[in-house]
Short mmCIF file of C-alpha atoms in Angstrom, two decimals:
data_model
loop_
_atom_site.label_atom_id
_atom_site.label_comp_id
_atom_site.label_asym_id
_atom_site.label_seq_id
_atom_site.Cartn_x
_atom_site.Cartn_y
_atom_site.Cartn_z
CA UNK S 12 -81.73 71.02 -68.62
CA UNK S 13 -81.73 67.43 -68.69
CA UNK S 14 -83.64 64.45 -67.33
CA UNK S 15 -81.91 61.03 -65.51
CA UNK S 16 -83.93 58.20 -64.86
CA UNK S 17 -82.62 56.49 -61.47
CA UNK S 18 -80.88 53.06 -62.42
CA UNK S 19 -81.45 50.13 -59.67
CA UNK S 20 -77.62 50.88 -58.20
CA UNK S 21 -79.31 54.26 -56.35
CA UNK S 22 -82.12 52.68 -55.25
CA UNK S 23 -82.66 53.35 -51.63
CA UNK S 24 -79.88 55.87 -51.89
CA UNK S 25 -80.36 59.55 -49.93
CA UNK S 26 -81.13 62.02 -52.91
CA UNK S 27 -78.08 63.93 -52.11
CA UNK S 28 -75.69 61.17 -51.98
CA UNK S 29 -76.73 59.98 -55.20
CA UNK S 30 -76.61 63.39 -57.12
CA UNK S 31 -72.99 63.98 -55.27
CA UNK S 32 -71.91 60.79 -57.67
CA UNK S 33 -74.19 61.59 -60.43
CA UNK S 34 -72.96 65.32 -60.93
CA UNK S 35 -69.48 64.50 -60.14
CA UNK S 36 -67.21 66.66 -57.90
CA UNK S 37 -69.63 69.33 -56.94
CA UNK S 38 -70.27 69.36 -52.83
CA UNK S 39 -73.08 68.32 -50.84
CA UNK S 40 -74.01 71.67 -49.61
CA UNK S 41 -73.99 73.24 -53.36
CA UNK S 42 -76.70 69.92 -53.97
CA UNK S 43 -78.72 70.82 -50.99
CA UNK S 44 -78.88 74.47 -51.73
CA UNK S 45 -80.06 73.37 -55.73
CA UNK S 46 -82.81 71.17 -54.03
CA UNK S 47 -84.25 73.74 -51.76
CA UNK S 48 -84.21 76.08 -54.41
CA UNK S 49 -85.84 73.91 -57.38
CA UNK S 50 -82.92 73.63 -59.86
CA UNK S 51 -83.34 69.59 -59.16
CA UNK S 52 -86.78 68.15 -59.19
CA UNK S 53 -88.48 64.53 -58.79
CA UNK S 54 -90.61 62.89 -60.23
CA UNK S 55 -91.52 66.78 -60.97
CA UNK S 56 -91.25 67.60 -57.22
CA UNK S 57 -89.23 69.30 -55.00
CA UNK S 58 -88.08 66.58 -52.38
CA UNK S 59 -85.97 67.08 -49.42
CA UNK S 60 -81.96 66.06 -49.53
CA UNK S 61 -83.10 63.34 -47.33
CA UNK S 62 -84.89 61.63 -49.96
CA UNK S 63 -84.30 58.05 -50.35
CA UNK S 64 -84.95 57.24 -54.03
CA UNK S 65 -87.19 54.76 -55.62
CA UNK S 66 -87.78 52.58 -58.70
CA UNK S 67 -88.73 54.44 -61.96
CA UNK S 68 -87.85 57.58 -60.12
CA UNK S 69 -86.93 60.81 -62.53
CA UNK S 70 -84.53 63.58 -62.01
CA UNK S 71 -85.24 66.85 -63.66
CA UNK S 72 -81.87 68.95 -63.74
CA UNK S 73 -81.94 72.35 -64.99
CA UNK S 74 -79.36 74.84 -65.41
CA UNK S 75 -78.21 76.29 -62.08
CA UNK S 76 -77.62 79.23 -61.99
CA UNK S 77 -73.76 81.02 -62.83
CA UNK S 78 -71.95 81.83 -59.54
CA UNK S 79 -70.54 85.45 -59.10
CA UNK S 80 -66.84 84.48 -59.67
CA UNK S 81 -64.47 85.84 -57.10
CA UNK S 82 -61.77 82.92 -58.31
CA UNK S 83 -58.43 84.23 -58.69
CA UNK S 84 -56.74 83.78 -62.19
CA UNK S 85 -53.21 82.95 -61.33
CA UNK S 86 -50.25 82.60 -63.51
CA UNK S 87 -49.34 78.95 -62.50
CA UNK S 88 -47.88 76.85 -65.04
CA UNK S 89 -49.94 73.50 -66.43
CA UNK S 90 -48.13 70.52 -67.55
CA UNK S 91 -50.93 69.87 -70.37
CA UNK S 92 -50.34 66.34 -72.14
CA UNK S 93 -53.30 66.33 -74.36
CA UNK S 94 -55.81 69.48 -75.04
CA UNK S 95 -58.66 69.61 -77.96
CA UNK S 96 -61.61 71.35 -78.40
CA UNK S 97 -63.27 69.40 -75.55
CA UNK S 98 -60.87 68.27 -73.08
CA UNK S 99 -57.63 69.05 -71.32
CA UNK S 100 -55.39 66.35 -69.74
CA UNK S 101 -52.83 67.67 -67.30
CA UNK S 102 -50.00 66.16 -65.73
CA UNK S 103 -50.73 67.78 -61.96
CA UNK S 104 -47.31 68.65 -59.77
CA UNK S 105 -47.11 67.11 -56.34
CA UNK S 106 -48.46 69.66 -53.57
CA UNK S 107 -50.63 71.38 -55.88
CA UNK S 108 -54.24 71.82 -54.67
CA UNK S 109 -57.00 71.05 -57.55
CA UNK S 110 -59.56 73.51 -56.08
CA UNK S 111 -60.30 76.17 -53.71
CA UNK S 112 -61.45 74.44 -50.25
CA UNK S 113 -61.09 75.61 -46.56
CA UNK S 114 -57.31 77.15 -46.31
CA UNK S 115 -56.66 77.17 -50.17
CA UNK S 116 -58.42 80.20 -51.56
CA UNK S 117 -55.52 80.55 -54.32
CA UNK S 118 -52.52 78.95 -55.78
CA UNK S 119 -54.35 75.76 -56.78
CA UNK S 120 -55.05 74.58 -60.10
CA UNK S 121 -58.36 75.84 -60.69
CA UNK S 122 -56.99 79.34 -60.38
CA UNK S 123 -54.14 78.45 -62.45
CA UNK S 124 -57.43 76.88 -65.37
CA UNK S 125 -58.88 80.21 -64.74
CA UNK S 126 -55.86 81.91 -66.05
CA UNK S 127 -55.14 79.77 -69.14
CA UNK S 128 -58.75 79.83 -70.28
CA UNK S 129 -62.18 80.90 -70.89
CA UNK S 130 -63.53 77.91 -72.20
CA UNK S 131 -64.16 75.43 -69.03
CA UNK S 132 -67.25 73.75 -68.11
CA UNK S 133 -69.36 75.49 -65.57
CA UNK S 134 -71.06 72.71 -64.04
CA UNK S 135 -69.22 72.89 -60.63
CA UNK S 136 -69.36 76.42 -60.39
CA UNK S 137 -66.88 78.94 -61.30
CA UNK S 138 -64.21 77.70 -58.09
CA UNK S 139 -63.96 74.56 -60.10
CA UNK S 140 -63.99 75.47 -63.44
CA UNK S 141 -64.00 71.79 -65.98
CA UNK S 142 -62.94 69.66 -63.02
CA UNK S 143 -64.35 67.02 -63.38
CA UNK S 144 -62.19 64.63 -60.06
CA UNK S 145 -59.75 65.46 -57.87
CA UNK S 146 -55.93 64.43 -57.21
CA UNK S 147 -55.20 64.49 -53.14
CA UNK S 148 -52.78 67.54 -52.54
CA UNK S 149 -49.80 65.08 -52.56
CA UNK S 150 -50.99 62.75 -55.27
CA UNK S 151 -49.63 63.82 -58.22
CA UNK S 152 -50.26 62.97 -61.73
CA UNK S 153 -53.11 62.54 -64.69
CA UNK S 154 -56.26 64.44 -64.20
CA UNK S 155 -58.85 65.59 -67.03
CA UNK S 156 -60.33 68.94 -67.53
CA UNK S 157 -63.87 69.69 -69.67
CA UNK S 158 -63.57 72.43 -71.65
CA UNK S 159 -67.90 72.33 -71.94
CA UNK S 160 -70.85 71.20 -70.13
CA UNK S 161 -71.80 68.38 -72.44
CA UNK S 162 -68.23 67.25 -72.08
CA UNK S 163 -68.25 67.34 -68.23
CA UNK S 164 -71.83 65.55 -68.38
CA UNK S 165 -70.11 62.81 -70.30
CA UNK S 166 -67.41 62.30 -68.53
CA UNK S 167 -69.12 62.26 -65.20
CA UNK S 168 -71.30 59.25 -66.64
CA UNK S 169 -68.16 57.88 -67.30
CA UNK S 170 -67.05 57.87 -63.87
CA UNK S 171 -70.17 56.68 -62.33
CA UNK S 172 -70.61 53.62 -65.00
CA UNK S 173 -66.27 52.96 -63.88
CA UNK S 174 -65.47 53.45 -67.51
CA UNK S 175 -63.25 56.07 -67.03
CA UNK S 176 -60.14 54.00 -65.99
CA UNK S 177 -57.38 54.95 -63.85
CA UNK S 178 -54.68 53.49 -62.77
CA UNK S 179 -51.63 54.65 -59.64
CA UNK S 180 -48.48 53.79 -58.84
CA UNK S 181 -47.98 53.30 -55.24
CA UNK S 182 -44.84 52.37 -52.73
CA UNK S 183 -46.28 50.64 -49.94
CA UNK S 184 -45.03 49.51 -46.78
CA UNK S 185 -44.34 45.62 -46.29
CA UNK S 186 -44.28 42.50 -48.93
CA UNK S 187 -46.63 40.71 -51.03
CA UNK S 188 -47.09 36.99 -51.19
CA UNK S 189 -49.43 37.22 -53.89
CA UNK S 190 -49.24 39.02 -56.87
CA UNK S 191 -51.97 40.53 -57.88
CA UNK S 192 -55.40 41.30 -55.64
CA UNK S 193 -58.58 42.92 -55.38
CA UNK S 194 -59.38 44.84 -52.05
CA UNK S 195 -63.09 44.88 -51.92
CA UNK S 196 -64.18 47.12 -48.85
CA UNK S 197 -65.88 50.10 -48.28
CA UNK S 198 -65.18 53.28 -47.50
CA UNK S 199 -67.11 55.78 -45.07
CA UNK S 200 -65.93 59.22 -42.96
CA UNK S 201 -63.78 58.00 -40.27
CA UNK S 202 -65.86 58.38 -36.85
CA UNK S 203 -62.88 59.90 -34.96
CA UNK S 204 -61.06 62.35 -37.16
CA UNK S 205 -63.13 63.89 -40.27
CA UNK S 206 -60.07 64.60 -41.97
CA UNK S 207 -59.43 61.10 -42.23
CA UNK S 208 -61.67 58.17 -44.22
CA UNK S 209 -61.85 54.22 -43.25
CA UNK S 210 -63.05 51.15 -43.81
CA UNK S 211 -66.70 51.23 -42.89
CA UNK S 212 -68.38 47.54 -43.14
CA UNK S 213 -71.77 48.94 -42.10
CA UNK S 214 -72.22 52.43 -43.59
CA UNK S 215 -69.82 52.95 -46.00
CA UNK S 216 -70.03 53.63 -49.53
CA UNK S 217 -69.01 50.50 -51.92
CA UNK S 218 -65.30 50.92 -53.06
CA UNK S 219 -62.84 48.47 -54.90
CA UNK S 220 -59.61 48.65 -56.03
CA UNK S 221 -57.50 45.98 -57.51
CA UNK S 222 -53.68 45.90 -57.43
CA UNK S 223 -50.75 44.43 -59.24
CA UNK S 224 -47.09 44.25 -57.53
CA UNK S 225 -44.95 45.68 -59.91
CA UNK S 226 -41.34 45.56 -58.22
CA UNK S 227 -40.30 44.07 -54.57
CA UNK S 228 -37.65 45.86 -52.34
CA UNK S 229 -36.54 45.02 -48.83
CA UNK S 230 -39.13 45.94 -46.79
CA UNK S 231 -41.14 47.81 -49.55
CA UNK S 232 -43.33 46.89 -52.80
CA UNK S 233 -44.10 49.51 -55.36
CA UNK S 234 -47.74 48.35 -57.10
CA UNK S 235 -49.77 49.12 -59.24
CA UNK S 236 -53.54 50.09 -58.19
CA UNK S 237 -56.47 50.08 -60.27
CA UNK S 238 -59.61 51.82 -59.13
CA UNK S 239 -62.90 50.01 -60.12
CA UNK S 240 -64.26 53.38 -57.57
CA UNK S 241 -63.32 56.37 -56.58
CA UNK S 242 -64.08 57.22 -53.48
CA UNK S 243 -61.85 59.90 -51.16
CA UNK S 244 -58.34 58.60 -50.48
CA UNK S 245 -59.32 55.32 -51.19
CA UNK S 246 -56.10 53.85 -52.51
CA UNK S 247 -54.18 55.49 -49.49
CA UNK S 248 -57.00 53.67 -46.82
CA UNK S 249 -57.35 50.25 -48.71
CA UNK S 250 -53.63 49.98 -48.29
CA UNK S 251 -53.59 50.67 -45.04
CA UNK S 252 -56.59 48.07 -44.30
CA UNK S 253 -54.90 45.64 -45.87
CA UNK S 254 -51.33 46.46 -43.73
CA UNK S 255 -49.46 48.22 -46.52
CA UNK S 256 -49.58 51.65 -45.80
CA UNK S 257 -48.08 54.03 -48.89
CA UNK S 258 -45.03 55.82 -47.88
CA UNK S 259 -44.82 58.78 -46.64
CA UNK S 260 -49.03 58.95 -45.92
CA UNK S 261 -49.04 61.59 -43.25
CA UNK S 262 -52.66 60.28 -42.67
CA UNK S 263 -52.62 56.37 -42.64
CA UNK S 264 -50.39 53.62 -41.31
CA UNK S 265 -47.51 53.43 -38.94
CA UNK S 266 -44.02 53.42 -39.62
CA UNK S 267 -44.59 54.29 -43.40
CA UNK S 268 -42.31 57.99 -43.05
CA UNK S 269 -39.52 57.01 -42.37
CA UNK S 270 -37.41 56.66 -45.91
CA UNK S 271 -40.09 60.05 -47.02
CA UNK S 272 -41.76 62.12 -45.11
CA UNK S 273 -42.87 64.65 -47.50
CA UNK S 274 -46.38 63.49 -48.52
CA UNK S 275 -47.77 60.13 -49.83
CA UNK S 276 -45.44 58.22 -52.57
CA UNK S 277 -49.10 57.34 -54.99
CA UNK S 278 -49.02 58.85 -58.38
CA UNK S 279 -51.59 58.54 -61.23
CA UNK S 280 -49.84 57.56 -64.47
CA UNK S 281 -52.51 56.47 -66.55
CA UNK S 282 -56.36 57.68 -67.47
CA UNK S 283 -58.33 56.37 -69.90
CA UNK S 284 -61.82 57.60 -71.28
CA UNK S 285 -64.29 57.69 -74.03
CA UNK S 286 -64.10 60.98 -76.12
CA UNK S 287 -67.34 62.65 -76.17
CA UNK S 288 -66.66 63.46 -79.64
CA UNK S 289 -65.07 60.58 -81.34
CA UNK S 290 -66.05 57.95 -79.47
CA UNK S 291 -63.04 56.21 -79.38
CA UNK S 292 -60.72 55.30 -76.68
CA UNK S 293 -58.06 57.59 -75.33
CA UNK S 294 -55.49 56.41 -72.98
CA UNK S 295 -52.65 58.61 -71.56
CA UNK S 296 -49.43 57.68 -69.59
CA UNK S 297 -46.77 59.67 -67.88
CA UNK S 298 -43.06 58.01 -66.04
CA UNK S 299 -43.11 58.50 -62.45
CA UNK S 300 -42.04 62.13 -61.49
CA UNK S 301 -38.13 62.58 -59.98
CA UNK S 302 -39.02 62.82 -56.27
CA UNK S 303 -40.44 59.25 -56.80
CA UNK S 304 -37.36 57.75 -58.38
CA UNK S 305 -34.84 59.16 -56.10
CA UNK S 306 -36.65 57.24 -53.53
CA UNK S 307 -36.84 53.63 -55.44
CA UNK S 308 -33.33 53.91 -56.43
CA UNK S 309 -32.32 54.23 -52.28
CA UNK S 310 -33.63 51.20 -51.91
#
């Protein structure tokens, strides 16, 4: 059980939204469900997901209740960087699904944690055991795992207070007279196709990411992006706004598959946290995988 006092950045926010970036990756519907049932409480209440929140306001959060597990363990083998007691940092393949969704029931990562151990976080549930974020399917890269509740707690503060950094290479479409940049411009479900997000001036949901070219090509730049957010595929759609689409994004831009076709070239070689434990600092880096390279060196 534990108790959050609302800071002024969720004022006016829907009670659901704001507990879907509070809690971390754990869905709406799972939130809703919690509400209705009395696991999350304010101001000592039950309130209705449709809540908008207020000054001073109080969330009591008790322990939900354990899910009966029907996850898979699968045999799938991690590329672990860094483990402890507290947290595992893995090195996630390209095409490799981080949790069980609609169409992925197995062969994703979370079955593959399931396998390799019994000592995950069970805030999310036992289909996302210690995920904390996601990777996109095709993104591959640096993602970090809690091996405990009061880890996952502290890491999900991390990511709503941005202090969890992390930072993507990307090959985008086009050239760069500046730079460096910031792309400030938020994000919101795109009206026309829900598998796809979009810039949303009106409705959407704050999201900035800054960027640094690293290397220029004919026709291409690979960068470097920095996400001061994280909102869903927001790299791969502030690109695109800003008419430098990644390569190979099956989802956003034009004419960006036609040197790869085989999923978007964005991959997440550095994270950075706090340790809940020590305190201190930890920042972890990985070279770009082979399928990336062959590409650059084509060009």
């Amino acid at each position: 059980m534990k108790t959050i006092k609302i800071s002024n950045e969720y004022i006016s926010y829907r009670l659901d939204k704001a507990l879907s970036l509070i809690l971390g990756d754990i869905s709406r519907n799972k939130i809703q469900e919690y509400l209705k049932d009395g696991y999350i409480l304010v101001n000592n209440k039950i309130e209705k997901p449709s809540y908008k929140l207020e000054e001073n306001d109080e969330l009591l959060i008790k322990d939900f209740p354990k899910e009966e597990s029907s996850l898979l363990a699968e045999n799938i083998p991690l590329d672990i960087v860094y483990e402890d007691d507290d947290v595992i940092v893995i090195n996630k393949p390209v095409g490799l699904v981080v949790h069980p969704g609609a169409g992925n029931h197995s062969h994703t990562m979370a079955n593959a944690l399931k396998f390799y151990s019994d000592n995950l976080s069970s805030i999310n549930g036992d289909f996302r055991p210690g995920i904390v974020h996601r990777l996109d399917k095709d993104t591959a890269g640096l993602i970090i795992v809690a091996k405990n509740n009061a880890t996952h707690e502290f890491l999900s503060s991390q990511l709503v207070d941005h202090t969890l950094g992390r930072k993507y290479y990307a090959l985008v479409l086009g050239s760069f007279k500046e730079n460096e940049g910031k792309i400030i411009a938020p994000i919101g479900r795109d009206d026309k196709n829900r598998l796809k997000m979009a810039v949303d001036l009106k409705d959407g949901k704050e999201a900035v990411t800054n960027f640094k070219v690293i290397k220029r090509y004919n026709g291409y730049t690979l960068v470097e992006c920095v996400l001061e957010t994280g909102r869903t595929h927001q790299i791969r759609v502030h690109m695109d706004y800003i008419h430098h689409p990644v390569i190979g994004d099956p989802l956003y831009g034009k004419g960006n598959r036609i040197i790869y076709k085989d999923g978007q070239l964005l991959f997440a070689h550095e994270i950075s946290f706090i340790h809940p434990k020590t305190k201190k600092k930890m920042t972890f880096n990985v070279n770009l995988p082979s399928y990336f390279t062959e590409v650059l060196k084509k060009l």
